[in-house]
Short mmCIF file of C-alpha atoms in Angstrom, two decimals:
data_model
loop_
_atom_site.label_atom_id
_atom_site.label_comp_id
_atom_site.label_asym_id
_atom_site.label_seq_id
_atom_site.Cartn_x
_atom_site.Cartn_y
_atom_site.Cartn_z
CA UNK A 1 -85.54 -112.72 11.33
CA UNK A 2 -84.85 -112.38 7.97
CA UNK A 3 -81.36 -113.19 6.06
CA UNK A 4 -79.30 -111.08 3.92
CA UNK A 5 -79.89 -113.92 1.46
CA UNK A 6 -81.14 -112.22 -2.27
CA UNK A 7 -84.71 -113.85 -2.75
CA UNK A 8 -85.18 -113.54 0.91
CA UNK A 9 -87.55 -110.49 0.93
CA UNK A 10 -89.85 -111.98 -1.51
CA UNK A 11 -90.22 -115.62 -0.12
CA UNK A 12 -91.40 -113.39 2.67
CA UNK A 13 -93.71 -110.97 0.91
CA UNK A 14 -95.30 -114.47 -0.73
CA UNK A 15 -96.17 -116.01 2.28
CA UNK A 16 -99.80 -116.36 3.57
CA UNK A 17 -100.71 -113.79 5.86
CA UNK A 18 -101.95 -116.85 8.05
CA UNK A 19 -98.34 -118.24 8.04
CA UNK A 20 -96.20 -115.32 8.66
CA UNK A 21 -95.16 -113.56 12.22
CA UNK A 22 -94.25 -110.09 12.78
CA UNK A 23 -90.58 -110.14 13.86
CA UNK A 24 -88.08 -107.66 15.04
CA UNK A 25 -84.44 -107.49 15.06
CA UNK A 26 -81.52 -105.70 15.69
CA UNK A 27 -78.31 -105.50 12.95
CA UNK A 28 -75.81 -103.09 14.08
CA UNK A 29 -77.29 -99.87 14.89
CA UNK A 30 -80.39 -100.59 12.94
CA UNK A 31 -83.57 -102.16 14.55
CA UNK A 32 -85.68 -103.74 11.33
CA UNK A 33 -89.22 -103.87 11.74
CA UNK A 34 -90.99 -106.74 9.81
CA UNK A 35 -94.26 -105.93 10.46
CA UNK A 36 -96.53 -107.77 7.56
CA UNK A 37 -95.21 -109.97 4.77
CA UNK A 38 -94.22 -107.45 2.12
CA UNK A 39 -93.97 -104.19 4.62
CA UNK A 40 -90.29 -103.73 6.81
CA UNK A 41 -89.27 -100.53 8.28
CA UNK A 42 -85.52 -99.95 9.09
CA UNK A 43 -84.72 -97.33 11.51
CA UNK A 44 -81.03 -96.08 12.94
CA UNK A 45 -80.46 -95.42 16.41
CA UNK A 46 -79.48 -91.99 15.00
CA UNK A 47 -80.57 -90.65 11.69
CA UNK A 48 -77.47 -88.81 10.39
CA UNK A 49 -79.56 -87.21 7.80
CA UNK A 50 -82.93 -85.33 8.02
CA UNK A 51 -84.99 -87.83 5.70
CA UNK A 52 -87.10 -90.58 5.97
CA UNK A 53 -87.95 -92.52 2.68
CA UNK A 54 -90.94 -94.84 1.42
CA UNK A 55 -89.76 -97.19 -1.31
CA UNK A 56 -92.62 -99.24 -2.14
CA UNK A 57 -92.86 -101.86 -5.49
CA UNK A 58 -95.16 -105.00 -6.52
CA UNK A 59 -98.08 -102.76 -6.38
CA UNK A 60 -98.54 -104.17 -9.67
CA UNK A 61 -98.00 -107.90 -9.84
CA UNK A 62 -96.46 -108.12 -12.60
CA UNK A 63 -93.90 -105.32 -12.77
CA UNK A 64 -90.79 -107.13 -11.16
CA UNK A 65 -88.22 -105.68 -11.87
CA UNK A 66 -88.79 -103.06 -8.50
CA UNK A 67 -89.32 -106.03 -6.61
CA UNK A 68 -86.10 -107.49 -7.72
CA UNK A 69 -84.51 -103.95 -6.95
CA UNK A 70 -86.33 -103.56 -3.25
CA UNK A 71 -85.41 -107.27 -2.69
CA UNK A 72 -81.72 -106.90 -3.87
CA UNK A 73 -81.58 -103.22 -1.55
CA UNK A 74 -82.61 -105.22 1.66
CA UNK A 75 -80.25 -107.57 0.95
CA UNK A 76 -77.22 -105.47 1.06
CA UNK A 77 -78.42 -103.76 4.55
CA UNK A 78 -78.97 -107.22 6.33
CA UNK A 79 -75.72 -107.93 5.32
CA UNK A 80 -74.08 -104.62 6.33
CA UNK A 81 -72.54 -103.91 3.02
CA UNK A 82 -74.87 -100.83 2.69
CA UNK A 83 -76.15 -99.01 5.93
CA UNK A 84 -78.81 -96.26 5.46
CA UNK A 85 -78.15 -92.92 7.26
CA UNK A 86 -82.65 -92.41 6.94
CA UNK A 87 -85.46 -93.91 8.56
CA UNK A 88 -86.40 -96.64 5.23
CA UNK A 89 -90.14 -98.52 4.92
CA UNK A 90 -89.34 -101.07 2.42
CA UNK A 91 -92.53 -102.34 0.36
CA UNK A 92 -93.44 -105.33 -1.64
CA UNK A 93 -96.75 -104.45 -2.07
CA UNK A 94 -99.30 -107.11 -4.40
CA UNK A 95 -98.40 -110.88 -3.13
CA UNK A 96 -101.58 -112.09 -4.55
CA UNK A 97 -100.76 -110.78 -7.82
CA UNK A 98 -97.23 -111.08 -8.38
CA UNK A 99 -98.02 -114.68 -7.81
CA UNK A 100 -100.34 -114.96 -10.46
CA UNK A 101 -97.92 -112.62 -12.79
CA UNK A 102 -100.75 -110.60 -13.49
CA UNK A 103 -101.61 -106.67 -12.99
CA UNK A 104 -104.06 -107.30 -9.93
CA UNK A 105 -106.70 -110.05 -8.82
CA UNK A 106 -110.04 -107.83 -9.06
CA UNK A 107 -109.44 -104.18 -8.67
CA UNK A 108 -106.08 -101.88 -10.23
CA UNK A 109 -104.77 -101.67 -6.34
CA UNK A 110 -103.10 -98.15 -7.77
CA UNK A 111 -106.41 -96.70 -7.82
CA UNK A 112 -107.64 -97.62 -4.39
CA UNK A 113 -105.50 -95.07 -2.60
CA UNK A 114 -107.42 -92.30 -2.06
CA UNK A 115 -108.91 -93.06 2.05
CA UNK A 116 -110.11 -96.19 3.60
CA UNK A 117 -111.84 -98.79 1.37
CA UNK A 118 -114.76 -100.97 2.42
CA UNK A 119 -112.62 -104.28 2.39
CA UNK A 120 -114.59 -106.09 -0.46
CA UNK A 121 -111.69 -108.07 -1.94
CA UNK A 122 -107.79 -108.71 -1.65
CA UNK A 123 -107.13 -105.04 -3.45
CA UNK A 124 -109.07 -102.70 -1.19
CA UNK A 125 -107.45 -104.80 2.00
CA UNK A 126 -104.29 -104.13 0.64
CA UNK A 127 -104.91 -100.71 0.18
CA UNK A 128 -105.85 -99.99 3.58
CA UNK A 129 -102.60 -102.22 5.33
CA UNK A 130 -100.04 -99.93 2.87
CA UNK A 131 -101.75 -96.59 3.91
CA UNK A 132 -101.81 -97.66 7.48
CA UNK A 133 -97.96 -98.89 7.05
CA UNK A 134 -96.97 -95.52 5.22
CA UNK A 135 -99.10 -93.29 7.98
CA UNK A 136 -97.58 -95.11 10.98
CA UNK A 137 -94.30 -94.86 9.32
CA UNK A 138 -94.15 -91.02 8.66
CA UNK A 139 -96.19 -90.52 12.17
CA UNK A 140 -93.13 -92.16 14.20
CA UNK A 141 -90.52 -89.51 12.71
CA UNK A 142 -89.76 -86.46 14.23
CA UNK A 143 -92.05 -83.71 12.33
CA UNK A 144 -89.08 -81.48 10.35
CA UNK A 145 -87.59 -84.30 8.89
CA UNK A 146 -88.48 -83.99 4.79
CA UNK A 147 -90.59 -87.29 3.38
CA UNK A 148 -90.05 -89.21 0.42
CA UNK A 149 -92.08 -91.87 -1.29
CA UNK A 150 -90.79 -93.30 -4.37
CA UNK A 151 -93.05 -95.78 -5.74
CA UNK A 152 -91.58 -98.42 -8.34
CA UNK A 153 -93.58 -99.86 -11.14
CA UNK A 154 -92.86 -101.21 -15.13
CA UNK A 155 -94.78 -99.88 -17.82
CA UNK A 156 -97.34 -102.47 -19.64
CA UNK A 157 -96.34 -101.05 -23.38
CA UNK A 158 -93.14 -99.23 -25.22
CA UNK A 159 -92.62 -95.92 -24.91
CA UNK A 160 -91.05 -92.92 -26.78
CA UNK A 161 -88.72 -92.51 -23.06
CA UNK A 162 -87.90 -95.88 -21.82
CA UNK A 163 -88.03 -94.61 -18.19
CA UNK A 164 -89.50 -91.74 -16.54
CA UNK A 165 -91.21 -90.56 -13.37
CA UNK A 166 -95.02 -89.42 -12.52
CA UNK A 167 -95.09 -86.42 -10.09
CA UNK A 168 -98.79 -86.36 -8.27
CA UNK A 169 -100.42 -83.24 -7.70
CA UNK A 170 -100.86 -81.34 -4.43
CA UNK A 171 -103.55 -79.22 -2.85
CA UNK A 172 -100.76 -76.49 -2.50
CA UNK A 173 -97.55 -75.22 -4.05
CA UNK A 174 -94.68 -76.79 -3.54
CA UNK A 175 -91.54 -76.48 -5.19
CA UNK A 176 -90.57 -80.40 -6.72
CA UNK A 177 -87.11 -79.70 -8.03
CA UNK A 178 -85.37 -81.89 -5.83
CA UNK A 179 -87.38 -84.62 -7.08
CA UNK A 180 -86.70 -83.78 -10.24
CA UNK A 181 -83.23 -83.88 -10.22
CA UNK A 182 -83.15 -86.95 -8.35
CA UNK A 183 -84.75 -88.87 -11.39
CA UNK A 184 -82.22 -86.80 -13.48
CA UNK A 185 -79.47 -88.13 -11.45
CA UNK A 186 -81.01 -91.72 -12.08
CA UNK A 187 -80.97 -91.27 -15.37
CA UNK A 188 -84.80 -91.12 -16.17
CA UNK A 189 -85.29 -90.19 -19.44
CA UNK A 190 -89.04 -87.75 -18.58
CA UNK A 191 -90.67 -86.12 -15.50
CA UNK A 192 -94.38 -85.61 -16.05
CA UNK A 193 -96.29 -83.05 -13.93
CA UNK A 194 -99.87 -84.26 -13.19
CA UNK A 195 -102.27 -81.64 -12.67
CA UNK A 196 -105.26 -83.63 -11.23
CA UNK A 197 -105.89 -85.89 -7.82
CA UNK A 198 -105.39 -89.59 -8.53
CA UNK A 199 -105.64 -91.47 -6.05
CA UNK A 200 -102.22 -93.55 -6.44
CA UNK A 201 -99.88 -94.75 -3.74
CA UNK A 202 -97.46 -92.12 -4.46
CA UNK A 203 -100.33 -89.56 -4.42
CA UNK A 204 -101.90 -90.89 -1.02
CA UNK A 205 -98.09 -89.83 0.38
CA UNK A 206 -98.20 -86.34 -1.22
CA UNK A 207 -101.81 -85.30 -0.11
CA UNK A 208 -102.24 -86.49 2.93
CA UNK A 209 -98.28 -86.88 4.62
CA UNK A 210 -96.83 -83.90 2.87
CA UNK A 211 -93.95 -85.93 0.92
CA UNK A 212 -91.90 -85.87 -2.27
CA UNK A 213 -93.52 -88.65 -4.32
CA UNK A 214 -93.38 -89.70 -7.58
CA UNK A 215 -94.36 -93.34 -8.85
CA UNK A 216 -91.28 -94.53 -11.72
CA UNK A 217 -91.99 -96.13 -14.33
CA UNK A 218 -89.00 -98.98 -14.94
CA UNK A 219 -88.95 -100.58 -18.33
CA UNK A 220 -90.75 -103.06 -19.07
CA UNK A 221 -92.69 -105.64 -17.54
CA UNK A 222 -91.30 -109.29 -17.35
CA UNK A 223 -91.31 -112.58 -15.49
CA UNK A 224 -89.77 -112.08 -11.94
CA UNK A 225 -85.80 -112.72 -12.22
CA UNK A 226 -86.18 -112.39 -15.50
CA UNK A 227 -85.41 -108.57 -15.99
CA UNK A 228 -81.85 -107.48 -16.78
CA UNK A 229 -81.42 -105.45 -13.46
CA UNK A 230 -77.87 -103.81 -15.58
CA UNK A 231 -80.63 -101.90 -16.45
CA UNK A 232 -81.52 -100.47 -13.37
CA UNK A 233 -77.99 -99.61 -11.81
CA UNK A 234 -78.34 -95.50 -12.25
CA UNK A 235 -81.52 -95.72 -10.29
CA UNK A 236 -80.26 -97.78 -7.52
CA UNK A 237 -77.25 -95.33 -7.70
CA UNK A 238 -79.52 -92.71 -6.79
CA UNK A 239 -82.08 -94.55 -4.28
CA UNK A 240 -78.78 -95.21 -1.73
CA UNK A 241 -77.38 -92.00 -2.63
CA UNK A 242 -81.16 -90.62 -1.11
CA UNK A 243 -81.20 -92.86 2.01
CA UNK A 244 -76.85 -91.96 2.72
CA UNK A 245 -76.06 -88.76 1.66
CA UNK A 246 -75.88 -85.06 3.33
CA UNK A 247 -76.68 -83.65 -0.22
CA UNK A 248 -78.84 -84.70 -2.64
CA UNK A 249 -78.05 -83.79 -6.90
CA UNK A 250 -79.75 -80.61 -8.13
CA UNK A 251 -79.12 -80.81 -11.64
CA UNK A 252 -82.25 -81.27 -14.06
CA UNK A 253 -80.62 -81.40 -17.50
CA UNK A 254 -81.07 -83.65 -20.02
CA UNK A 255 -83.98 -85.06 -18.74
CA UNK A 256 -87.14 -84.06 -20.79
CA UNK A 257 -90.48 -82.45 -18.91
CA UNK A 258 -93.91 -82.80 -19.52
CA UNK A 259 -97.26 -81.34 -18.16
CA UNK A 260 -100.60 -83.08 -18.14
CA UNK A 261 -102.97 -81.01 -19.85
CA UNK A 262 -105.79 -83.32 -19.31
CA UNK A 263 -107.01 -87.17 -18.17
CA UNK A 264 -109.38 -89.20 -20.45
CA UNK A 265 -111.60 -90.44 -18.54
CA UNK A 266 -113.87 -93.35 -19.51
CA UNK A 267 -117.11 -92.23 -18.82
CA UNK A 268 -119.00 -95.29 -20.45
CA UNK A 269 -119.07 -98.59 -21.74
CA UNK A 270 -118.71 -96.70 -25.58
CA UNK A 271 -115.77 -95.46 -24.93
CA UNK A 272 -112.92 -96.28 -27.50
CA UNK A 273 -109.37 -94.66 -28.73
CA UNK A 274 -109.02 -93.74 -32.27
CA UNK A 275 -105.55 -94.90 -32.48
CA UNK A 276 -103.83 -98.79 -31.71
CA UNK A 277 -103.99 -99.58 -28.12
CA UNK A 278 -100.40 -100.64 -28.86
CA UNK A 279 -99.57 -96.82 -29.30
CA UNK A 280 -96.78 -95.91 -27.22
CA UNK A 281 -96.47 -93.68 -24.21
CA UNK A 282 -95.46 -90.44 -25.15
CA UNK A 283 -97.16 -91.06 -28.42
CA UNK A 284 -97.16 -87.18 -30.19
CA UNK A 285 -100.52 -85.74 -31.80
CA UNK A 286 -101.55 -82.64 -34.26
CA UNK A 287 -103.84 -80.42 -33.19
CA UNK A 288 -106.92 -81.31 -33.70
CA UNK A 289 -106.66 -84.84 -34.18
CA UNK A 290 -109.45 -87.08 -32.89
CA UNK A 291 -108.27 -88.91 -29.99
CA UNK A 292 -111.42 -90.96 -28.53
CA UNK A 293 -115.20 -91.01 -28.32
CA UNK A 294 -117.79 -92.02 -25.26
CA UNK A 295 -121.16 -92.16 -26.22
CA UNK A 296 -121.23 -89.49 -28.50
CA UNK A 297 -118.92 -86.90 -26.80
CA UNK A 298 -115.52 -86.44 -29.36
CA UNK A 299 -111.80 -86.11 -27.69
CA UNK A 300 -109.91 -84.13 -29.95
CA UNK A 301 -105.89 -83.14 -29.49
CA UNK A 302 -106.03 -79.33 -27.83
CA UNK A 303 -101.95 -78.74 -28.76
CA UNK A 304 -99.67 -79.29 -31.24
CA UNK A 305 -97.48 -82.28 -30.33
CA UNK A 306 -99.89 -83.42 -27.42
CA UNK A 307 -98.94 -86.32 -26.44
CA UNK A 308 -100.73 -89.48 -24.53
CA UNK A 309 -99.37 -91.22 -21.75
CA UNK A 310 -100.91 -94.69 -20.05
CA UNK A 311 -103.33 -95.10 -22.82
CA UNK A 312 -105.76 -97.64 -21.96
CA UNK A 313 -109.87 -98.46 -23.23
CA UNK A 314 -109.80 -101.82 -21.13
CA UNK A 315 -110.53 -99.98 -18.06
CA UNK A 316 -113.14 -99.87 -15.32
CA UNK A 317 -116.27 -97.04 -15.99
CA UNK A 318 -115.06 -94.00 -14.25
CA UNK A 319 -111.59 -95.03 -14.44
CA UNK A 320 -108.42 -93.20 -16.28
CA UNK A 321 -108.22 -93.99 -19.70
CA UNK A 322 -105.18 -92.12 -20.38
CA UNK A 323 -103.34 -89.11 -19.69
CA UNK A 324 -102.86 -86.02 -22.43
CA UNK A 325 -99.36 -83.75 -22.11
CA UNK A 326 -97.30 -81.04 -23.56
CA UNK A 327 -93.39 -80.71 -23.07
CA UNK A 328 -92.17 -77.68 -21.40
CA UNK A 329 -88.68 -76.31 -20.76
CA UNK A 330 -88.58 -75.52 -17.08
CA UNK A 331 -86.68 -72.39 -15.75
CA UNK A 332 -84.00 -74.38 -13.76
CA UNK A 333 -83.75 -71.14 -11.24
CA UNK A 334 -87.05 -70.68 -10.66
CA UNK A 335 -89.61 -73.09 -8.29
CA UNK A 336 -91.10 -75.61 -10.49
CA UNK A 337 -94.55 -76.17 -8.69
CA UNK A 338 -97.13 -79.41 -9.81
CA UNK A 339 -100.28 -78.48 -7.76
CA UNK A 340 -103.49 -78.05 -9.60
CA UNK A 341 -103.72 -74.95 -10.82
CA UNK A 342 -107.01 -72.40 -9.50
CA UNK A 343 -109.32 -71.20 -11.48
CA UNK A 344 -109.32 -67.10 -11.63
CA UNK A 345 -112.58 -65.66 -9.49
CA UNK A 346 -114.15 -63.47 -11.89
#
């Protein structure tokens, strides 16, 4: 059983698979679940609220400051001084890599969840324990409740909005308003609309369990309890305002919106980015500016003001290089849908 000691979470999610037991427990009316190092479900004997929530972080190893916030979370429930009204899956996802305070060991994990992996190293195992974790999970709540899956990371470089959320696409429309205005309410400074599959964490939730997802990107990355977690107050605000209350905020003002246009992909070893790989996300662009080159082919800016998001040459062949995105001003009364859009048959 674990304590309601802070730090407690992520002893836990370090320990070698080898040495650790599944436990279960009862605190009040919730039974905790501590099925893997880094993976704990919390479930109430009633939930008073038709939600169940994934809130998953470390999936990056060195992007602690979600940790910190996950760890600090369970802390306050295994106390009692904050009791969820949801069904809550709790993730500290990378323990390899968070040890090493590094991104990952041999493969981005954040790319590996798209179906299961052949288990050739420590990423693709991983991979296939969280989707297994988030699939049981959503399969052992009742089918109308609505699913969320928030995944927490730190960005690797500065950026023009300090924080902001990722919304994956979806094979069909849905309206993602309310998770819009729940980064709003958590004071994220830019929701950007992705318009193509990637096979993320928060995108493995979307496609294939039907849930409001979004992966967050938190500041900056830094040593673990070393980030100023002041920082981070409006979006813990929000995360226990998602797992407590009846209503969740609807308001999407003044947060800024952007749509991805297009991904840069690296298609070979040539490829290369005009500008400093220090550029910041959110990084604006005329049109027509030369963005990158692979092996001949040129990249050029589409849209005035295009801007780049994630930019990044050091990548694997095949992998996302960067992401390219215009703001738009969304109608606040009308659905604001993030699927990919289909082409007209001629």
């Amino acid at each position: 059983m674990l304590t309601a000691r802070p730090g407690a979470f992520i002893d836990a999610a370090l320990t070698a698979p080898h040495a650790f037991t599944p436990d279960s427990w009862r605190v009040g009316s919730l039974t905790f679940n501590h099925s893997a190092p880094g993976i704990i479900s919390i479930q109430p004997d009633v939930a008073k609220v038709s939600r169940c929530v994934v809130l998953s972080s470390g999936i990056h190893g060195d992007e602690t400051a979600p940790i910190e916030l996950i760890d600090r979370l369970l802390a306050d429930i295994l106390s009692e001084q904050f009791i969820p009204n949801v069904p809550l899956l709790l993730i500290i996802g990378h323990a390899e890599a968070i040890k090493a305070h590094t991104r990952f060991i041999e493969n981005n994990l954040n790319r590996l969840f798209g179906g299961w992996n052949e288990e050739k190293n420590e990423e693709h195992y991983l991979a296939n324990q969280l989707q297994t974790a988030v699939s049981d999970f959503f399969a052992a709540q009742p089918d109308d409740m609505t699913r969320w899956h928030l995944d927490l990371h730190s960005a690797i470089r500065e950026s023009y909005h300090y924080m902001f959320g990722v919304i994956p696409t979806t094979p069909t429309a849905r309206d993602v308003r309310p998770m819009a205005a729940l980064l709003n309410d958590a004071k994220m400074d830019a929701t950007v609309l992705s318009q193509s599959p990637s096979p993320t964490f928060s995108w493995y939730s979307a496609n294939h369990h039907g849930a409001l997802a979004a992966t967050l990107e938190m500041g900056r990355v830094a040593p673990l309890f070393e980030n100023d977690m002041r920082e981070y107050e409006p979006l813990d605000r929000t995360l226990r305002g998602l797992l407590k209350a009846a209503t969740l905020p609807t308001e999407l003002a003044p947060m800024r919106f952007y749509r991805v246009t297009r991904t840069l992909t690296k298609h070979t070893d040539q490829f290369a980015l005009t500008f400093p790989s220090s550029a910041k996300n959110f990084t604006p662009f005329e049109q027509g500016a030369l963005l990158a080159t692979d092996q001949g082919q040129e990249i050029y800016a589409e849209h005035e003001g295009e801007v780049v998001i994630f930019p990044n040459a050091n990548v694997h062949v095949g992998h996302r290089a960067g992401l390219l995105a215009t703001p738009f001003e969304p109608t606040v009364n009308q659905p604001i849908y993030v699927h990919a859009p289909q082409k007209a048959s001629a």
